[in-house]
CSV table of C-alpha atoms in Angstrom, one decimal:
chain,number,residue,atom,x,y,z
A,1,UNK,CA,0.0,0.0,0.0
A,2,UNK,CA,1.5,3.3,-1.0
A,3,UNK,CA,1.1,6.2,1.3
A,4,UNK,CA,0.9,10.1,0.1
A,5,UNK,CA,3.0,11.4,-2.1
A,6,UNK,CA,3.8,15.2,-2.7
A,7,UNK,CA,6.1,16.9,-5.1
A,8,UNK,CA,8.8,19.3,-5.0
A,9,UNK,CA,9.6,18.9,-1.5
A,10,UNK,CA,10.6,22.3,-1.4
A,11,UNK,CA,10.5,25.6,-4.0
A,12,UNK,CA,11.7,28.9,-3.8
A,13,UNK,CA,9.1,31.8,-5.8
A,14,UNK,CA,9.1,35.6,-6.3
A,15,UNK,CA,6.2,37.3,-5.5
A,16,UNK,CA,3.8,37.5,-8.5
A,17,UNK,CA,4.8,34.4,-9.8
A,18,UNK,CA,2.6,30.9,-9.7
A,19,UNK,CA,2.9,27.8,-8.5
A,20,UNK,CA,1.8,24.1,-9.4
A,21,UNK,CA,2.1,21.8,-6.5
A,22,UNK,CA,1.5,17.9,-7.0
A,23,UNK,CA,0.3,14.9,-5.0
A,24,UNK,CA,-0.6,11.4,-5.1
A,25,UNK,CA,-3.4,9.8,-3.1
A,26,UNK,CA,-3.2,6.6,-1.1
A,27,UNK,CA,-3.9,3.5,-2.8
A,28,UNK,CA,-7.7,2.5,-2.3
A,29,UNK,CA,-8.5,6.6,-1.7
A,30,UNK,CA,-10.8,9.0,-3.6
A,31,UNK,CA,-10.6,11.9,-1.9
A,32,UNK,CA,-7.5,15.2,-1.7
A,33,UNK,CA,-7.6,17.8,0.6
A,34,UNK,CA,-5.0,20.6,0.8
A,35,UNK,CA,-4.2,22.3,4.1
A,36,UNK,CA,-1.5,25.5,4.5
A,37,UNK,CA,0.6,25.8,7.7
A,38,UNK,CA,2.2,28.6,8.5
A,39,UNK,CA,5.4,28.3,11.1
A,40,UNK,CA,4.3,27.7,14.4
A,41,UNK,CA,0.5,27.2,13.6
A,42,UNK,CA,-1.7,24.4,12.8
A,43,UNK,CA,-2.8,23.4,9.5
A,44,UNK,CA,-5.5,25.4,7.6
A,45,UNK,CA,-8.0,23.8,5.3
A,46,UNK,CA,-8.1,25.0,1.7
A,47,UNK,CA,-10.3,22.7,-0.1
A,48,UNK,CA,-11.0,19.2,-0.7
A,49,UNK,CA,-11.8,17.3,-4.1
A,50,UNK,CA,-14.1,14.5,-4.6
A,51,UNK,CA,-15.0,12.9,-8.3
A,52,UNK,CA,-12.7,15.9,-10.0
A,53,UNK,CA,-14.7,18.7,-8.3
A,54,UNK,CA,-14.3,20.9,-5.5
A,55,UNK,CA,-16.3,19.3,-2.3
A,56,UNK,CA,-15.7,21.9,0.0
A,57,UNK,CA,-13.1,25.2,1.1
A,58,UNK,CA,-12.0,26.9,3.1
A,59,UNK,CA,-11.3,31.0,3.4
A,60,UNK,CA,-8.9,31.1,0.6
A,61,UNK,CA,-8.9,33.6,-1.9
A,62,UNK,CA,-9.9,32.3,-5.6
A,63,UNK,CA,-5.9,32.5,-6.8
A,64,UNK,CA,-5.5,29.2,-4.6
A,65,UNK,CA,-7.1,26.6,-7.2
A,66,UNK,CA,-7.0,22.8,-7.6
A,67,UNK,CA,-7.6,20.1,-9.6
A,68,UNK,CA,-8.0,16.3,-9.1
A,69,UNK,CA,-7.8,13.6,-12.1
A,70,UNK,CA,-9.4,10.4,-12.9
A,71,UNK,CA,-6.3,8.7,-10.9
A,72,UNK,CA,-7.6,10.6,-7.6
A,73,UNK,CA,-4.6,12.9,-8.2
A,74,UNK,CA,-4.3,15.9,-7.5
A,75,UNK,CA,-2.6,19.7,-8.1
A,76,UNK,CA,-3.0,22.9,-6.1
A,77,UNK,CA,-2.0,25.9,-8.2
A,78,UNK,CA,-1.7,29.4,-6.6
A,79,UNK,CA,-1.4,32.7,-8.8
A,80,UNK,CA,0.0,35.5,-8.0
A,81,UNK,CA,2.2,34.7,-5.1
A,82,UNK,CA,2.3,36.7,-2.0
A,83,UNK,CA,5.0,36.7,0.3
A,84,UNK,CA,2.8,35.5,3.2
A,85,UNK,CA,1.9,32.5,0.6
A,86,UNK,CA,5.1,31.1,2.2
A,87,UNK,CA,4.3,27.7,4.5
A,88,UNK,CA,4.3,24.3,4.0
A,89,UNK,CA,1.4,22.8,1.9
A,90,UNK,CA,0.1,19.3,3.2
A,91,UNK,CA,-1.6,17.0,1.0
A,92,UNK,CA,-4.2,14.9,2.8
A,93,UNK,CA,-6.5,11.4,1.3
A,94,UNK,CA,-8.9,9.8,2.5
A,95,UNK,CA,-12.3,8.4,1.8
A,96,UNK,CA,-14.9,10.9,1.0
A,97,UNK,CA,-16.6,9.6,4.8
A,98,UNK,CA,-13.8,10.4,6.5
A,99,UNK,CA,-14.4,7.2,8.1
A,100,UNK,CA,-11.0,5.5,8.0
A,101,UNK,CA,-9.5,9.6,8.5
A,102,UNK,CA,-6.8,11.2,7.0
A,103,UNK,CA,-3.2,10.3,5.4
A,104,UNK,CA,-1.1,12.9,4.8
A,105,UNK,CA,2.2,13.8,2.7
A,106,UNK,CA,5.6,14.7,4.2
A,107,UNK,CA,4.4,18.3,2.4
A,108,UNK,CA,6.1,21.0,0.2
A,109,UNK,CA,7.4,23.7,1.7
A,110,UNK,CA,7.0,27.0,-0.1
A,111,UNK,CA,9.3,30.2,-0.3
A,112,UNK,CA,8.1,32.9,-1.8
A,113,UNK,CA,11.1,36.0,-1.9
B,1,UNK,CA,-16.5,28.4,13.4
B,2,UNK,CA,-15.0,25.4,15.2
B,3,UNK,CA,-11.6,26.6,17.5
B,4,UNK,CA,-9.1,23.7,18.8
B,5,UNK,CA,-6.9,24.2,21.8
B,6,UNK,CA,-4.2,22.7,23.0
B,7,UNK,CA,-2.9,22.5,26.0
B,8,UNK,CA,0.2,22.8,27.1
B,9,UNK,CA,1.9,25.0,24.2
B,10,UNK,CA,5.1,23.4,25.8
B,11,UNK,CA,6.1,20.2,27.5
B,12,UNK,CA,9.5,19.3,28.6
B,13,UNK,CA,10.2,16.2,30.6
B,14,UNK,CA,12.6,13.7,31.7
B,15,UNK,CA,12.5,10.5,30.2
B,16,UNK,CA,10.1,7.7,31.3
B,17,UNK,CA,7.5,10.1,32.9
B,18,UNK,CA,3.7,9.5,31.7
B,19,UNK,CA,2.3,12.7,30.5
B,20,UNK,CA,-1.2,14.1,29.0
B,21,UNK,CA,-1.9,16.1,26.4
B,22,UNK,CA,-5.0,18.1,26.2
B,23,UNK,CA,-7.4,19.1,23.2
B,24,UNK,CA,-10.4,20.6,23.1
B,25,UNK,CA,-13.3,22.2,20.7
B,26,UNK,CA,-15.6,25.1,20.7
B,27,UNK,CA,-17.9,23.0,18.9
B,28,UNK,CA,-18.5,19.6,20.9
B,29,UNK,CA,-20.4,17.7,17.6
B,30,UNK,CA,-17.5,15.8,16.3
B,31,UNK,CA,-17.5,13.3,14.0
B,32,UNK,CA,-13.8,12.1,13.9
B,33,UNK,CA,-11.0,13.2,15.8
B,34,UNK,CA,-7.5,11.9,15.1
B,35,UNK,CA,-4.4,12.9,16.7
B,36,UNK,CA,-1.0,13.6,14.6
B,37,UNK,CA,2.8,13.5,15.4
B,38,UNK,CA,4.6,16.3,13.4
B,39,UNK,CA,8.7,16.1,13.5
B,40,UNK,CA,10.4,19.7,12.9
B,41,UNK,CA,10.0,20.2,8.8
B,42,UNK,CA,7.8,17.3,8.1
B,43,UNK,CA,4.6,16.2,7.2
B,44,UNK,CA,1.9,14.9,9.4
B,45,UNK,CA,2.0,11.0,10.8
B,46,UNK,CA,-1.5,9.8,12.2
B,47,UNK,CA,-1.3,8.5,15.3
B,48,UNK,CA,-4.5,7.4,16.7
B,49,UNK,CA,-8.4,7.6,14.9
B,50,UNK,CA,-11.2,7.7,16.8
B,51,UNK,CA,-14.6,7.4,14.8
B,52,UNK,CA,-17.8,8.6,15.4
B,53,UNK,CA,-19.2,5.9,17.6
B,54,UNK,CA,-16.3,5.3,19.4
B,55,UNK,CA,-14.9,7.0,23.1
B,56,UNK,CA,-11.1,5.2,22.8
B,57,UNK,CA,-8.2,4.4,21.4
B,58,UNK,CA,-4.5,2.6,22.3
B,59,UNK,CA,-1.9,2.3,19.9
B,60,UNK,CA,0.7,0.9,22.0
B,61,UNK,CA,2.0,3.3,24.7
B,62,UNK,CA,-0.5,6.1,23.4
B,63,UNK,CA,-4.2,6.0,24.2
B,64,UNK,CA,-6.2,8.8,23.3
B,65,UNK,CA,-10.1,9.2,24.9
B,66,UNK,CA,-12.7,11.8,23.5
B,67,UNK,CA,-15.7,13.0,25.5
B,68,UNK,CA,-17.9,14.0,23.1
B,69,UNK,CA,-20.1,15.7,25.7
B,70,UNK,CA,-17.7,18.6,26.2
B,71,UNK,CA,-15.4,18.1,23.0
B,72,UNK,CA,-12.3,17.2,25.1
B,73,UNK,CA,-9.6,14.9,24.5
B,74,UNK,CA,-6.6,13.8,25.8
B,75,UNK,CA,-3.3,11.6,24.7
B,76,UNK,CA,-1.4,10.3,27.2
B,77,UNK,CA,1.8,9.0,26.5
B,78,UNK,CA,3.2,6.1,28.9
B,79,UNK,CA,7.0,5.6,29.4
B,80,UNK,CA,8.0,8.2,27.6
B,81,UNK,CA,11.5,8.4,25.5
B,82,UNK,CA,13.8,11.1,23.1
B,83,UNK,CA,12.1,9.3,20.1
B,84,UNK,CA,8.7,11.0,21.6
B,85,UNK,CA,9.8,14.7,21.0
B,86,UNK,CA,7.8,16.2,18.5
B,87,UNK,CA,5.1,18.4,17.7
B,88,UNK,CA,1.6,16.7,18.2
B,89,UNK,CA,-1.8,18.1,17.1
B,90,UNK,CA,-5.4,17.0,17.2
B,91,UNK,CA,-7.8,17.7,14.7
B,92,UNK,CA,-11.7,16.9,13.9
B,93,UNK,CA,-14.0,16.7,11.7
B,94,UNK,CA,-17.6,18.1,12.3
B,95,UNK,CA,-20.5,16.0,12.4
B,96,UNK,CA,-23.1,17.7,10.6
B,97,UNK,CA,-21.2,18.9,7.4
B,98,UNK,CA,-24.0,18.6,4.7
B,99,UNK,CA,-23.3,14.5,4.6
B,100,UNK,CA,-19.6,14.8,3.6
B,101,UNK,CA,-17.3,15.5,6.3
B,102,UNK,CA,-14.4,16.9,4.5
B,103,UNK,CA,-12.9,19.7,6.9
B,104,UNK,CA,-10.2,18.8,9.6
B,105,UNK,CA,-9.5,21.4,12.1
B,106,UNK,CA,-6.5,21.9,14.2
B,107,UNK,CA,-5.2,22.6,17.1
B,108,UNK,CA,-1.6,24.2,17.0
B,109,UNK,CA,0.1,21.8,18.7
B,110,UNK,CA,1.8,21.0,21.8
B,111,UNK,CA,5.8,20.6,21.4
B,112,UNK,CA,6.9,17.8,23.2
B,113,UNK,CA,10.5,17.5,24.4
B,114,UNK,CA,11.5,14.1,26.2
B,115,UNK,CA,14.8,14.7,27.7
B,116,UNK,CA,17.3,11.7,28.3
């Protein structure tokens, strides 16, 4: 069974530019949230996708975007990066009931200069 | 809006004491809770699940309890050793969601150091 997967592990942006950030589910999951943590804070919910559509977000501005693919993959682009934009980025599966919880990635950590 | 705290921020002890962690939610209707172990840099690693109809779980020296009547839960880690130093959080999920219970909310941790 393979666990989360997330690509790069890290990246280094200038403000105004855009990023694409990648992850893989767990085997046998249908379900991708993303969550932003900011150093010294607790993850933050930005949305979750379910059957390639948006199932749910939180209170992030419309540059944070996402998609998922037939393969339960999934990509969280941001536009027009801000320098508070900088944190790490966890991708989460699960099962669209939650039931069995939540598997996360080792994350991607995000610069932006 | 849901709010998790944790409690302590901070937790320094020698090695082999038992010690509790503390969580608790504004909003006591929780579906799931789960607690994590974060190492400095890294991603999240689930520790314990507890589902909706249950009160308990143990995962070795760890055994986490929620009391769903006033949204508190606690880990308490037996024995513990250097290997235990981490970050931990706890996070649920809220029980009426409109039938999909996709949102996790988090505490921001309690930093654990287990000193030899």
């Amino acid at each position: 069974e393979t666990g989360v997967t997330q690509s790069p592990t890290h990246l280094i942006k200038t403000r105004g530019q855009q990023v694409t950030l990648r992850c893989s589910s767990q085997s046998g999951h249908n379900t991708v949230s993303w969550y932003q943590q900011a150093l010294g804070q607790g993850p933050q919910f930005i949305f979750q996708y379910y059957r390639e559509e948006e199932n749910g977000r939180g209170n992030f501005p419309p540059r944070f975007s996402g998609l998922q693919f037939p393969n339960y993959s999934s990509e969280l682009n941001v536009n027009a990066l801000e320098l508070d934009d900088s944190a790490l980025y966890l991708c989460a599966s699960s099962l669209v009931t939650a039931i069995y919880g939540y598997t996360f990635g080792s994350g991607t950590r995000l610069t932006v200069v | 809006k849901q709010e998790v705290t944790q409690i302590p921020a901070a937790l320094s002890v020698p090695e082999g004491e038992n010690l509790v962690l503390n969580c608790s939610f504004t909003d006591s209707a929780i579906y799931n809770l789960q607690w994590f172990r974060q190492d400095p840099g890294k991603g999240l690693t689930s520790l314990l699940l507890i589902q909706s109809s249950q009160r308990e779980q143990t995962s070795g020296r760890l055994n986490a309890s929620l009391d769903k009547s006033s949204g508190r839960s606690t880990l308490y880690i037996a024995a513990s050793q250097p290997g235990d130093s981490a970050t931990y959080l706890c996070a649920g999920t809220p029980e009426n969601s409109g039938g999909s219970n996709y949102k996790l909310t988090f505490g921001k941790g309690t930093l654990l150091t287990v000193n030899p």
